[in-house]
Every structure is written in structure tokens, then in C-alpha cells.
Amino acid sequence: MAFTDPLRQVADFDAGDAEWLHLLVGDWQLLADLGFGDLLLCFPRDVVPAAENPTGRPVPAEGSEFLVLAHSRPTTGPTAYQKDMVGELVGGQAARTLRRAWIDRSIERAGPSEWSSLAPRSVTLVPLVRNRRTIAVVSVTADPQRDRLPSRMELVYRESAGDLLRMANQGTWPDFAVRSDSRRGAPRVGDGMLRLNASGVVEFCSPNGLSTFRRLGLQGDLQGQNLLEVARQLPLTAPGVDETLAPVLAGTMPWRAELSGVKASATLRAIPLRQGTERTGALLLCRDVTELRRRDLQLVSKDATIREIHHRVKNNLQTVSALLRLQSRRMHSEEGRNGLRHAMRRVSSIARVHESLSHEISEDVDFDELMRHQVKLAVETASAGQHVRTEVHGSFGRLPSKSATSVALVVNEIVANAVEHGLKERDGTVQLSVVHGEDEVSESGDSHRVVEIAITDDGHGMGDAVIEESGVSAYRPPAEGEGLGMQIVRTLVASELRGSIRWEPGEDGGTRVVITARFPQPASGRG
């Protein structure tokens, strides 16, 4: 459920209004920190539609309570509300004050007596106006700090908060032109803030902001200097200032950028300040992200190293497979040739898993495409000239990389066994299906994803017998006529996949082999 659902239920408001509120709430920690106060987003419980109001605008009904849709606390000062206000109803004198601000569409101040039911402090009420109609009201409850003289930084912060609230009242902030950035290290107020005039000259720079630029190579102060010209003199890794960075440093566009120096890196975010359509200046947030980028580089290097290792293992296994193929051609014994061919198939199966892992950056592997190739490879290697059709139903999803090799080997052996012994040189079909069961939780609290893998052939069949093995029984010596492949399957299913294996007659003849496997489940849920 989105916090804008009450607004969406009123026909006079559209999806653009809801999206604008999402932009505001996504960014209003900035407002709370600059204004040293709590923010409440309020919306009336009962709304008189525009068609029923002489002004032609939707307004709160007389006596309507207001619902708190969102709440933000400042990180730069004490909170006014000890409890979370989301979902609370505002009534009485406070609701009447909110209704008056909604109708007047102008910023108002409410005294402690008008807001005493919520907090005994003065409150600033800011109607959020879009397309000449109010869509919500923001209340700002701040500690006045009358027992001391405010610092210049505090005065600039409060002035900047006032500018942003005025722009929010006019519907010009937040701006839909804001570019999203998925990289870590978005700057916050406490990380460093500069205030620029309309010409891009620094009027104020917080101590943290100055420290950030000093680490980038600044000599001297920023006060009174053009920030774009200062940046052009810094020892950056890329010479000059590119076309995306210049508008941020000048404060003309609401974008984010990054300055990469020889010894440090900093993220920047510009917020243009406007009075109507005229740009009056800008706020520039900055943050030293040198350590963050160093860690990012280490992670990238680690991921690249792991992928390279998987790639080299795959190449080595392919070399081993090729050597086995050459050796099998020199064997005079049919039994020896078959043994080498089986070994070659198993090595190729493991190599294909490492090939998939060499393209992944996570600890899981997308197993579906790998398994389609695996089934076809096993059939082609095991078939002696007959035409065998393969079918794959269901989806494995992403499996833990440490389990991928075991699953690939088990499926490889059972599919090859179905072709060699189930079909016995006749044409037919081998089908693999995947079904996800209910997750299981062990006594220790570990969660496991349960997957049932069924491999069916339409061959000669094994009679009416049903054989199921799991746990300790799977480690028995091979029975008469049972080869190395089935011993590998039983051992891997019991030890690596923590499951069981069952051989049973197929519904339409042939044999059906069902493997129940359990995979460690990450805390975030199914992959």
C-alpha cells in the first residue's frame, strides 16, 4: 500500500500529483535537516470535490480530520514527536488550522496553542500547490532555540529550508528533471553544503563542504569564488570539466555528478533555487566518497578475479576433456573406451557450470539456460545414433553456485542413463521437469528451498518396483549391475543436495526418476 492511496481515491487528483508527492517524500530528509524540524505530510479524511465547491478546487470538508501520510525527523536536531506519526489523525484546532492553510494556499504559521494537541511548539504549515490547487499540507515543527544566538551556518540552513518550502508551495520543487543515480554515496546535508548565487559564486560553505574540496586539491577558501572556475583548477583525474559536470557546479540543473581527483573523490548534487521562473541561486551538497569508491574498486577487482578463475578452470577442464577424448581413440578395449567417454562427459558437465559462473557477479547462477544445454549435451554424448528428443518444463531460477556443479552432474548422469539403458538404441523422448515445493526451516532456524527434479523417459521401463534412497542408505556399495554413475548420483544427492532420489515406473511406460533437493535459502527469499 502506497502512502498516496488516499489522494488517488479522490477523482480531482491524478497520477502526476501522487508521483510528485513520492518525489517530495523521497527527498524531504533534506528539508528536515535544513529546517532542524519534523515534517508531517497531512491529507484530509473528507474532501469536498471541485465540482461541489464554488472555487472549483477540492477542499477539506468542514470539521474533517487530517491523516498523517508520512513523517520525517531531522538528523541535525531533536525530534518534536517521540512516536511515529504515520497513520495518526489530526483533529480539533490543529485540523482547522490545516484546513485554513489548504484553502488559502499560502504558507502560514500556527502558534503553540493551535498545535498543542500534537506538540507545544510553533508550526509552519506549507500547502503543496500544483495546477492552482492544494494536494496536501506539510507541517514543519522545529525547536526555536531561544536560549542562544544561532550560528551563521544555522541561519543559512534555515534560510535554505525556507526557500525550498516556498518552492514546494509553488509546485516548483522537487523537480521532475532530477536524474536518478544508483551509485552509493549520495550527499546529505551533514556531509557538506554550499550556497551559490545566480552567477555560481559561493555565498556560504559549511566546514565539511570546505574539507571535501580541500581533499580534492583546493588551496585557500571557497567563499566569494566561482565554483565552476575553482573546479577547473583542481587536479582531477579527467582533465577539464565535462558538459554534465558544469551545470551541477554552476547550480543551473538539478543533477548529480562526481568529481574524481588524484587523491580523493566527491559526489555533488545541485538544487537550483527559483523565485517563480527566475533562478536566484542554488544549493550544492557534496560528500567525500574516497573510501566508498576504494571499496567499490576492491569489490569490482574481486568479482573480476573470481570470474577469471572460473574462466581458467573451465579452460583447464576442457583441456582435460580433450585429452580424455584423444586417449579414448587409442583404447582397444570397448570397456575402457566407454569409461573414458563417461569421464569426458562428466568433466564437460563441470566445465559448463564454470563457464556460466565466469559470466556471473553474484554467488548464484541462472540455472535454466545452463540446464537446457546440459540435457542436450548429455543426450548427444550418450546416444548411439538414435534420435532422442528432449523436453524441459519448469524453471530452476537461480541456484547457489556451490550446488550448481552437483545438480549438473546428477542430471547429466540420469539423462545419460535414460538414453543408454532406458531407450537402448531406440528413438524416444527424455523429459526434465522442475517443481518448487514449500520452503523448509530446520531446527537451527536455517531455511531451505525445496526443488523436485523429475527425469522421465519413454523407454523399456524397470518394471513395477519403486526404489527410494536418501541419507545414510545412499552411501552403500554399488549393487550388482550398478555402475559408477549411479553411485555418484546417490552420493551427491544425499551429501551435497541434502535430498533423496526415487526410481519409479512412468505413467505411460518407461522410467521416472525423482530427485528432491534442498538448497540454502538467503534471507531475502527465493532467487
Coordinates of C-alpha atoms in Angstrom, one line a residue:
M1 CA 0.0 0.0 0.0
A2 CA 1.4 3.4 -1.0
F3 CA 1.1 6.4 1.3
T4 CA -0.5 8.3 -1.6
D5 CA -3.5 5.9 -1.8
P6 CA -5.9 8.4 0.0
L7 CA -5.0 11.0 -2.6
R8 CA -5.5 8.6 -5.5
Q9 CA -9.1 7.9 -4.3
V10 CA -10.1 11.5 -4.9
A11 CA -11.1 12.0 -8.6
D12 CA -9.8 15.6 -8.7
F13 CA -6.2 14.4 -8.2
D14 CA -4.2 12.5 -10.8
A15 CA -1.2 10.1 -11.1
G16 CA 1.1 13.1 -11.6
D17 CA 0.1 14.6 -8.2
A18 CA 0.8 11.3 -6.5
E19 CA 4.2 10.9 -8.3
W20 CA 5.1 14.4 -7.3
L21 CA 4.4 13.6 -3.6
H22 CA 6.5 10.5 -3.9
L23 CA 9.4 12.7 -5.2
L24 CA 8.9 15.1 -2.3
V25 CA 8.9 12.4 0.4
G26 CA 11.8 10.7 -1.2
D27 CA 13.8 13.9 -0.8
W28 CA 12.4 15.6 2.2
Q29 CA 15.1 14.4 4.7
L30 CA 17.0 17.3 3.1
L31 CA 14.2 19.7 4.3
A32 CA 14.1 18.2 7.8
D33 CA 17.8 18.6 8.2
L34 CA 18.0 22.1 6.8
G35 CA 15.0 23.2 8.9
F36 CA 16.0 21.4 12.1
G37 CA 12.5 20.2 12.4
D38 CA 10.0 17.3 12.0
L39 CA 7.9 17.1 8.8
L40 CA 4.4 15.7 8.6
L41 CA 2.6 15.2 5.3
C42 CA -1.2 15.7 6.0
F43 CA -4.2 14.9 3.9
P44 CA -7.9 15.4 4.8
R45 CA -10.1 12.4 5.6
D46 CA -13.1 14.0 3.9
V47 CA -12.7 16.1 0.7
V48 CA -15.4 18.2 -1.0
P49 CA -15.0 17.6 -4.8
A50 CA -14.1 20.5 -7.0
A51 CA -17.5 20.2 -8.8
E52 CA -19.3 20.9 -5.5
N53 CA -17.1 23.8 -4.4
P54 CA -17.7 27.4 -5.8
T55 CA -13.9 27.9 -6.1
G56 CA -13.7 24.9 -8.5
R57 CA -11.0 23.3 -6.3
P58 CA -11.2 20.3 -4.0
V59 CA -11.1 21.4 -0.3
P60 CA -11.3 19.6 3.0
A61 CA -14.8 19.2 4.3
E62 CA -15.8 21.3 7.3
G63 CA -14.7 19.6 10.5
S64 CA -12.7 17.0 8.6
E65 CA -9.8 15.4 10.4
F66 CA -6.4 15.1 8.7
L67 CA -4.5 11.9 8.2
V68 CA -0.7 11.9 8.6
L69 CA 0.7 10.1 5.4
A70 CA 4.4 10.5 6.1
H71 CA 6.8 11.6 8.8
S72 CA 10.5 12.7 8.7
R73 CA 12.7 13.6 11.7
P74 CA 15.8 15.8 11.5
T75 CA 19.3 14.4 11.9
T76 CA 20.6 17.9 12.8
G77 CA 18.4 18.4 15.9
P78 CA 16.0 16.9 18.4
T79 CA 12.7 15.5 17.2
A80 CA 9.4 17.1 18.3
Y81 CA 7.5 13.7 18.2
Q82 CA 8.7 10.7 20.1
K83 CA 6.3 8.3 18.4
D84 CA 5.9 7.6 14.7
M85 CA 3.1 9.9 13.5
V86 CA 2.3 8.0 10.3
G87 CA -1.4 6.9 10.4
E88 CA -2.3 9.3 13.2
L89 CA -5.4 11.5 12.9
V90 CA -5.1 15.3 13.5
G91 CA -8.3 16.8 14.7
G92 CA -9.6 19.8 16.7
Q93 CA -7.9 23.2 16.4
A94 CA -4.9 21.7 14.6
A95 CA -7.2 20.3 11.8
R96 CA -8.9 23.6 11.5
T97 CA -5.6 25.3 11.1
L98 CA -4.6 22.8 8.4
R99 CA -7.9 23.4 6.6
R100 CA -7.3 27.1 6.6
A101 CA -3.8 26.7 5.1
W102 CA -5.2 24.3 2.5
I103 CA -7.9 26.8 1.4
D104 CA -5.6 29.9 1.5
R105 CA -2.8 28.1 -0.5
S106 CA -0.2 30.2 1.3
I107 CA 2.4 29.4 4.0
E108 CA 1.1 30.1 7.5
R109 CA 2.5 29.9 11.0
A110 CA 0.4 28.3 13.8
G111 CA 1.1 29.1 17.4
P112 CA 1.7 26.6 20.2
S113 CA -1.9 26.8 21.3
E114 CA -3.1 25.8 17.8
W115 CA -0.8 22.8 17.7
S116 CA -0.8 21.9 21.4
S117 CA -2.6 18.5 20.8
L118 CA 0.4 17.3 18.8
A119 CA 3.4 19.3 20.1
P120 CA 3.6 22.5 22.2
R121 CA 5.6 24.4 19.6
S122 CA 5.1 26.9 16.8
V123 CA 4.5 25.2 13.4
T124 CA 4.9 26.3 9.8
L125 CA 2.2 25.0 7.5
V126 CA 3.1 24.7 3.8
P127 CA 0.3 23.9 1.4
L128 CA 1.6 21.9 -1.6
V129 CA 0.0 23.6 -4.6
R130 CA 0.1 22.1 -8.1
N131 CA -2.0 23.3 -11.0
R132 CA -3.5 26.0 -8.7
R133 CA -5.0 23.5 -6.3
T134 CA -3.7 22.2 -2.9
I135 CA -2.9 18.4 -2.9
A136 CA -1.5 18.1 0.7
V137 CA -0.1 20.2 3.5
V138 CA 3.3 19.8 5.1
S139 CA 3.8 20.9 8.7
V140 CA 7.3 21.8 9.9
T141 CA 7.7 21.6 13.7
A142 CA 11.1 23.0 14.8
D143 CA 12.8 23.8 18.1
P144 CA 13.2 27.6 18.1
Q145 CA 16.4 27.5 20.3
R146 CA 15.7 30.9 22.0
D147 CA 18.3 30.3 24.7
R148 CA 21.2 31.0 22.4
L149 CA 22.3 33.0 19.3
P150 CA 22.1 30.9 16.2
S151 CA 25.3 30.4 14.2
R152 CA 25.7 31.6 10.6
M153 CA 25.5 28.0 9.4
E154 CA 22.2 27.5 11.2
L155 CA 20.8 30.8 9.8
V156 CA 21.8 29.7 6.2
Y157 CA 20.4 26.3 6.7
R158 CA 17.0 27.7 7.9
E159 CA 17.0 30.2 5.1
S160 CA 17.7 27.4 2.6
A161 CA 14.9 25.3 4.1
G162 CA 12.5 28.3 3.8
D163 CA 13.5 28.7 0.1
L164 CA 12.7 25.0 -0.6
L165 CA 9.4 25.2 1.3
R166 CA 8.4 28.2 -0.7
M167 CA 9.3 26.4 -3.9
A168 CA 7.3 23.4 -2.7
N169 CA 4.3 25.7 -2.0
Q170 CA 4.6 26.9 -5.6
G171 CA 5.0 23.4 -7.0
T172 CA 8.5 24.1 -8.5
W173 CA 10.3 21.7 -6.1
P174 CA 11.0 18.8 -6.3
D175 CA 11.7 18.9 -10.0
F176 CA 10.8 16.0 -12.3
A177 CA 14.0 16.7 -14.1
V178 CA 16.0 15.2 -11.2
R179 CA 18.2 12.4 -12.5
S180 CA 18.3 9.2 -10.5
D181 CA 21.7 7.7 -9.6
S182 CA 22.0 4.2 -8.4
R183 CA 25.7 4.5 -7.2
R184 CA 26.4 4.7 -3.5
G185 CA 27.4 7.9 -1.8
A186 CA 24.5 10.4 -2.4
P187 CA 25.4 13.6 -0.5
R188 CA 23.4 14.7 2.6
V189 CA 23.2 18.0 4.4
G190 CA 25.7 17.0 7.1
D191 CA 28.3 15.8 4.6
G192 CA 28.8 19.4 3.2
M193 CA 26.7 22.2 1.8
L194 CA 27.4 25.2 -0.4
R195 CA 25.1 28.0 -1.3
L196 CA 25.6 29.7 -4.6
N197 CA 24.2 32.9 -6.0
A198 CA 22.7 33.2 -9.5
S199 CA 26.2 33.6 -11.0
G200 CA 27.6 30.5 -9.4
V201 CA 29.6 32.4 -6.8
V202 CA 29.9 30.7 -3.4
E203 CA 28.0 32.7 -0.8
F204 CA 28.4 30.1 2.0
C205 CA 30.3 26.9 2.5
S206 CA 29.9 24.6 5.5
P207 CA 33.1 23.3 7.2
N208 CA 32.5 19.8 5.9
G209 CA 32.0 21.2 2.4
L210 CA 35.3 23.1 2.6
S211 CA 37.1 20.0 3.9
T212 CA 35.7 18.0 0.9
F213 CA 37.1 20.4 -1.6
R214 CA 40.4 20.7 0.3
R215 CA 40.8 16.9 -0.2
L216 CA 40.2 17.4 -3.9
G217 CA 43.2 19.7 -4.0
L218 CA 41.7 23.2 -3.2
Q219 CA 44.2 25.8 -1.9
G220 CA 42.5 28.5 0.1
D221 CA 38.8 29.2 0.7
L222 CA 35.7 28.9 -1.4
Q223 CA 33.8 32.0 -0.1
G224 CA 33.3 34.6 -2.9
Q225 CA 34.7 32.4 -5.6
N226 CA 33.0 31.0 -8.7
L227 CA 32.8 27.3 -8.1
L228 CA 33.0 26.2 -11.7
E229 CA 36.2 28.1 -12.2
V230 CA 37.6 26.6 -8.9
A231 CA 36.8 23.1 -10.2
R232 CA 38.7 23.8 -13.4
Q233 CA 41.8 24.4 -11.4
L234 CA 41.6 21.2 -9.3
P235 CA 43.9 18.3 -10.1
L236 CA 41.3 16.0 -11.4
T237 CA 41.8 12.5 -13.0
A238 CA 40.0 13.6 -16.1
P239 CA 41.3 17.0 -17.5
G240 CA 38.8 19.8 -17.5
V241 CA 35.1 19.8 -16.6
D242 CA 32.7 17.9 -18.9
E243 CA 29.3 19.1 -20.1
T244 CA 27.4 17.1 -17.4
L245 CA 29.5 18.4 -14.5
A246 CA 29.4 22.1 -15.4
P247 CA 25.7 22.6 -14.9
V248 CA 26.0 21.0 -11.4
L249 CA 28.9 23.2 -10.4
A250 CA 27.1 26.2 -11.7
G251 CA 23.8 25.2 -9.9
T252 CA 21.7 25.5 -13.1
M253 CA 20.4 21.9 -13.3
P254 CA 19.0 19.6 -10.6
W255 CA 21.5 16.9 -11.4
R256 CA 24.1 14.8 -9.6
A257 CA 27.8 14.4 -10.6
E258 CA 31.1 13.2 -9.2
L259 CA 34.5 14.9 -9.0
S260 CA 37.4 12.5 -9.2
G261 CA 40.6 13.9 -8.0
V262 CA 44.1 12.4 -7.9
K263 CA 43.8 11.5 -4.2
A264 CA 40.0 11.9 -3.5
S265 CA 36.6 11.7 -4.9
A266 CA 33.4 13.6 -4.1
T267 CA 29.8 13.3 -5.1
L268 CA 27.9 16.5 -5.9
R269 CA 24.2 17.4 -6.1
A270 CA 22.8 20.7 -7.2
I271 CA 19.4 22.1 -6.3
P272 CA 18.5 25.3 -8.2
L273 CA 16.6 27.9 -6.2
R274 CA 13.9 29.8 -8.0
Q275 CA 11.5 32.6 -7.4
G276 CA 8.7 31.9 -9.9
T277 CA 10.5 31.3 -13.2
E278 CA 13.7 33.2 -12.2
R279 CA 16.7 31.3 -10.9
T280 CA 18.0 33.1 -7.8
G281 CA 20.8 30.7 -6.8
A282 CA 21.4 27.1 -5.8
L283 CA 22.2 24.7 -3.0
L284 CA 25.1 22.3 -3.7
L285 CA 25.5 19.2 -1.5
C286 CA 28.9 17.5 -1.5
R287 CA 30.3 14.3 0.1
D288 CA 33.7 12.8 0.3
V289 CA 33.3 9.3 -1.1
T290 CA 37.0 8.4 -1.4
E291 CA 36.8 5.4 0.8
L292 CA 33.5 4.2 -0.7
R293 CA 35.0 4.3 -4.2
R294 CA 38.1 2.5 -3.0
R295 CA 35.9 -0.3 -1.6
D296 CA 33.8 -0.3 -4.8
L297 CA 37.0 -0.8 -6.8
Q298 CA 38.1 -3.6 -4.5
L299 CA 34.7 -5.4 -5.0
V300 CA 35.0 -4.9 -8.8
S301 CA 38.5 -6.3 -8.7
K302 CA 37.4 -9.2 -6.5
D303 CA 34.5 -10.1 -8.8
A304 CA 36.7 -9.9 -11.9
T305 CA 39.3 -12.2 -10.2
I306 CA 36.6 -14.7 -9.3
R307 CA 35.2 -14.7 -12.9
E308 CA 38.7 -15.1 -14.3
I309 CA 39.3 -18.1 -12.0
H310 CA 36.1 -19.7 -13.2
H311 CA 37.1 -19.0 -16.8
R312 CA 40.5 -20.6 -16.4
V313 CA 39.0 -23.6 -14.6
K314 CA 36.6 -24.0 -17.5
N315 CA 39.5 -23.9 -20.0
N316 CA 41.5 -26.4 -18.0
L317 CA 38.6 -28.8 -17.7
Q318 CA 38.0 -28.5 -21.5
T319 CA 41.7 -29.4 -22.0
V320 CA 41.3 -32.5 -19.7
S321 CA 38.1 -33.4 -21.7
A322 CA 40.0 -33.2 -25.0
L323 CA 42.9 -35.3 -23.6
L324 CA 40.4 -38.0 -22.5
R325 CA 38.8 -37.9 -26.0
L326 CA 42.3 -38.4 -27.6
Q327 CA 43.1 -41.2 -25.1
S328 CA 39.7 -43.0 -25.8
R329 CA 40.5 -43.1 -29.5
R330 CA 43.7 -45.1 -28.7
M331 CA 42.0 -47.6 -26.5
H332 CA 41.4 -51.1 -28.0
S333 CA 39.1 -52.2 -25.2
E334 CA 35.5 -51.2 -25.6
E335 CA 35.0 -51.1 -21.8
G336 CA 38.0 -48.8 -21.5
R337 CA 36.7 -46.6 -24.3
N338 CA 33.3 -46.3 -22.7
G339 CA 34.8 -45.5 -19.3
L340 CA 36.8 -42.6 -20.8
R341 CA 33.8 -41.4 -22.7
H342 CA 31.8 -41.3 -19.5
A343 CA 34.6 -39.4 -17.7
M344 CA 34.8 -37.0 -20.6
R345 CA 31.1 -36.3 -20.3
R346 CA 31.3 -35.6 -16.6
V347 CA 34.3 -33.3 -17.0
S348 CA 32.4 -31.4 -19.7
S349 CA 29.4 -31.1 -17.4
I350 CA 31.5 -29.4 -14.7
A351 CA 33.2 -27.2 -17.3
R352 CA 29.9 -25.9 -18.4
V353 CA 29.0 -24.9 -14.9
H354 CA 32.2 -22.9 -14.5
E355 CA 31.6 -21.3 -17.9
S356 CA 28.2 -20.0 -16.5
L357 CA 29.9 -18.8 -13.3
S358 CA 32.5 -16.9 -15.2
H359 CA 29.7 -14.6 -16.5
E360 CA 28.1 -14.0 -13.1
I361 CA 29.0 -11.5 -10.5
S362 CA 26.8 -12.9 -7.7
E363 CA 27.1 -16.1 -5.7
D364 CA 24.1 -17.6 -7.5
V365 CA 23.8 -18.8 -11.1
D366 CA 20.9 -18.7 -13.5
F367 CA 20.5 -22.4 -14.0
D368 CA 17.7 -22.6 -16.6
E369 CA 19.8 -21.9 -19.7
L370 CA 22.6 -23.9 -18.4
M371 CA 20.4 -26.9 -17.8
R372 CA 18.8 -26.8 -21.3
H373 CA 22.3 -27.1 -22.8
Q374 CA 23.3 -29.7 -20.2
V375 CA 20.4 -32.0 -21.1
K376 CA 21.1 -31.8 -24.8
L377 CA 24.8 -32.4 -24.3
A378 CA 24.1 -35.5 -22.2
V379 CA 21.7 -36.9 -24.8
E380 CA 24.1 -36.2 -27.7
T381 CA 27.0 -37.8 -25.9
A382 CA 25.2 -40.9 -24.7
S383 CA 23.1 -41.6 -27.8
A384 CA 24.5 -44.1 -30.3
G385 CA 22.9 -42.8 -33.5
Q386 CA 19.2 -42.9 -32.4
H387 CA 17.0 -39.8 -32.4
V388 CA 16.3 -38.6 -28.9
R389 CA 14.0 -35.6 -28.3
T390 CA 14.5 -33.5 -25.1
E391 CA 11.9 -31.5 -23.2
V392 CA 12.4 -29.2 -20.3
H393 CA 9.5 -27.9 -18.2
G394 CA 9.5 -25.5 -15.3
S395 CA 12.2 -23.2 -14.0
F396 CA 15.1 -23.7 -11.6
G397 CA 15.6 -20.0 -11.2
R398 CA 18.9 -19.0 -9.5
L399 CA 20.8 -21.7 -7.6
P400 CA 23.7 -21.3 -5.2
S401 CA 26.9 -21.7 -7.1
K402 CA 28.3 -24.3 -4.7
S403 CA 25.3 -26.5 -5.5
A404 CA 25.3 -26.0 -9.3
T405 CA 28.0 -28.5 -10.1
S406 CA 26.3 -31.2 -8.1
V407 CA 22.9 -30.7 -9.8
A408 CA 24.6 -30.6 -13.2
L409 CA 26.4 -33.9 -12.6
V410 CA 23.3 -35.6 -11.2
V411 CA 21.1 -34.5 -14.1
N412 CA 23.9 -35.4 -16.6
E413 CA 24.2 -39.0 -15.2
I414 CA 20.5 -39.7 -15.0
V415 CA 19.8 -38.3 -18.5
A416 CA 22.7 -40.3 -20.0
N417 CA 21.5 -43.4 -18.1
A418 CA 18.0 -42.9 -19.5
V419 CA 19.4 -42.8 -23.1
E420 CA 21.8 -45.7 -22.7
H421 CA 19.7 -48.1 -20.7
G422 CA 16.1 -46.8 -20.8
L423 CA 15.9 -46.3 -24.6
K424 CA 18.6 -48.8 -25.5
E425 CA 19.4 -47.6 -29.0
R426 CA 15.8 -46.8 -29.9
D427 CA 14.3 -43.4 -30.6
G428 CA 12.4 -41.7 -27.8
T429 CA 12.0 -38.7 -25.5
V430 CA 13.7 -37.7 -22.3
Q431 CA 11.8 -35.1 -20.3
L432 CA 13.0 -33.0 -17.4
S433 CA 10.6 -31.1 -15.2
V434 CA 11.1 -28.8 -12.2
V435 CA 8.6 -28.2 -9.4
H436 CA 9.3 -25.9 -6.4
G437 CA 7.9 -27.1 -3.1
E438 CA 7.3 -25.4 0.2
D439 CA 10.3 -23.9 1.9
E440 CA 11.6 -25.9 5.0
V441 CA 13.0 -24.5 8.2
S442 CA 15.4 -26.7 10.1
E443 CA 15.6 -26.9 14.0
S444 CA 18.6 -24.5 13.9
G445 CA 16.4 -21.9 12.0
D446 CA 18.1 -22.3 8.6
S447 CA 15.7 -22.0 5.7
H448 CA 16.0 -24.3 2.6
R449 CA 14.3 -24.1 -0.8
V450 CA 12.9 -27.5 -1.8
V451 CA 13.1 -28.3 -5.5
E452 CA 11.8 -31.5 -7.1
I453 CA 13.5 -32.5 -10.3
A454 CA 11.9 -35.3 -12.3
I455 CA 13.6 -37.0 -15.3
T456 CA 11.3 -39.3 -17.4
D457 CA 12.0 -41.5 -20.4
D458 CA 9.6 -43.5 -22.6
G459 CA 11.9 -46.5 -22.9
H460 CA 11.6 -50.1 -21.8
G461 CA 11.0 -49.3 -18.1
M462 CA 12.1 -51.0 -14.9
G463 CA 9.0 -53.0 -14.0
D464 CA 6.7 -52.1 -11.1
A465 CA 9.4 -51.7 -8.5
V466 CA 9.8 -48.4 -6.7
I467 CA 13.2 -47.7 -5.2
E468 CA 13.9 -44.7 -2.9
E469 CA 17.2 -43.8 -1.2
S470 CA 18.3 -41.0 1.0
G471 CA 20.5 -40.2 3.9
V472 CA 22.9 -42.9 5.2
S473 CA 21.4 -45.6 2.9
A474 CA 22.7 -43.8 -0.2
Y475 CA 26.3 -44.5 0.8
R476 CA 26.0 -48.2 0.3
P477 CA 28.4 -50.1 -2.0
P478 CA 27.2 -50.4 -5.6
A479 CA 24.7 -53.2 -6.3
E480 CA 25.2 -55.8 -9.0
G481 CA 24.9 -54.2 -12.4
E482 CA 25.1 -50.7 -11.0
G483 CA 27.8 -48.5 -12.5
L484 CA 29.9 -45.7 -11.2
G485 CA 27.4 -43.1 -12.5
M486 CA 24.6 -44.2 -10.2
Q487 CA 27.0 -44.3 -7.2
I488 CA 28.0 -40.7 -8.0
V489 CA 24.3 -39.7 -8.2
R490 CA 23.3 -41.3 -4.9
T491 CA 26.3 -39.8 -3.1
L492 CA 25.8 -36.2 -4.4
V493 CA 22.0 -36.2 -3.8
A494 CA 22.5 -37.4 -0.2
S495 CA 25.5 -35.3 0.7
E496 CA 25.5 -32.1 -1.4
L497 CA 21.8 -31.7 -2.2
R498 CA 20.5 -32.9 1.2
G499 CA 17.8 -34.8 -0.5
S500 CA 16.5 -38.1 -1.8
I501 CA 16.2 -40.0 -5.1
R502 CA 13.4 -42.3 -6.2
W503 CA 13.1 -44.6 -9.2
E504 CA 9.5 -45.5 -10.3
P505 CA 7.6 -46.6 -13.3
G506 CA 6.5 -43.8 -15.7
E507 CA 2.8 -43.1 -16.2
D508 CA 2.9 -44.0 -19.9
G509 CA 5.7 -46.6 -19.6
G510 CA 9.4 -46.0 -19.2
T511 CA 11.1 -44.9 -16.0
R512 CA 10.7 -41.8 -13.9
V513 CA 13.5 -40.6 -11.6
V514 CA 12.5 -38.0 -9.0
I515 CA 15.2 -36.1 -7.1
T516 CA 14.2 -33.9 -4.1
A517 CA 16.9 -31.3 -3.5
R518 CA 17.3 -28.7 -0.7
F519 CA 19.2 -25.5 -1.3
P520 CA 20.2 -22.9 1.3
Q521 CA 17.7 -20.1 1.2
P522 CA 19.0 -16.5 1.5
A523 CA 17.3 -14.2 4.0
S524 CA 15.8 -12.1 1.1
G525 CA 13.8 -15.0 -0.2
R526 CA 13.7 -17.1 -3.3
G527 CA 16.2 -16.2 -6.0

